[in-house]
Coordinates of C-alpha atoms in Angstrom, one line a residue:
M1 CA -54.4 147.2 8.5
W2 CA -56.5 144.1 9.3
W3 CA -59.9 145.9 9.6
F4 CA -59.6 146.9 5.9
S5 CA -59.8 143.2 4.8
K6 CA -62.5 142.8 2.2
R7 CA -62.7 139.0 2.7
D8 CA -65.0 139.2 5.7
G9 CA -67.9 141.4 4.7
T10 CA -69.9 142.0 7.9
S11 CA -67.0 142.4 10.4
S12 CA -65.0 144.5 8.0
R13 CA -67.8 146.9 7.6
L14 CA -68.4 147.0 11.4
F15 CA -64.7 147.7 12.1
A16 CA -64.4 150.2 9.2
R17 CA -67.4 152.1 10.7
I18 CA -65.8 152.1 14.2
F19 CA -62.5 153.1 12.7
D20 CA -64.0 155.9 10.7
V21 CA -65.9 157.3 13.7
D22 CA -62.7 157.1 15.8
L23 CA -60.7 158.8 13.1
L24 CA -63.2 161.6 12.7
A25 CA -63.2 162.1 16.5
W26 CA -59.4 162.2 16.6
L27 CA -59.3 164.7 13.7
V28 CA -61.8 167.0 15.4
T29 CA -59.8 166.8 18.6
L30 CA -56.6 167.5 16.8
F31 CA -57.9 170.6 15.0
W32 CA -59.6 171.8 18.2
L33 CA -56.3 171.5 20.1
R34 CA -54.5 173.3 17.4
F35 CA -57.1 176.1 17.4
E36 CA -56.8 176.4 21.1
N37 CA -53.1 176.7 20.8
W38 CA -53.4 179.5 18.3
T39 CA -55.7 181.6 20.4

């Protein structure tokens, strides 16, 4: 995945931060949907 490139320090950190936030939001949504399905 291109945003994990360590060659470009500043942009990689920026994209990694955005990706981490998006991944966290996606995981929270996924678990919330699963919880809603169980109830």
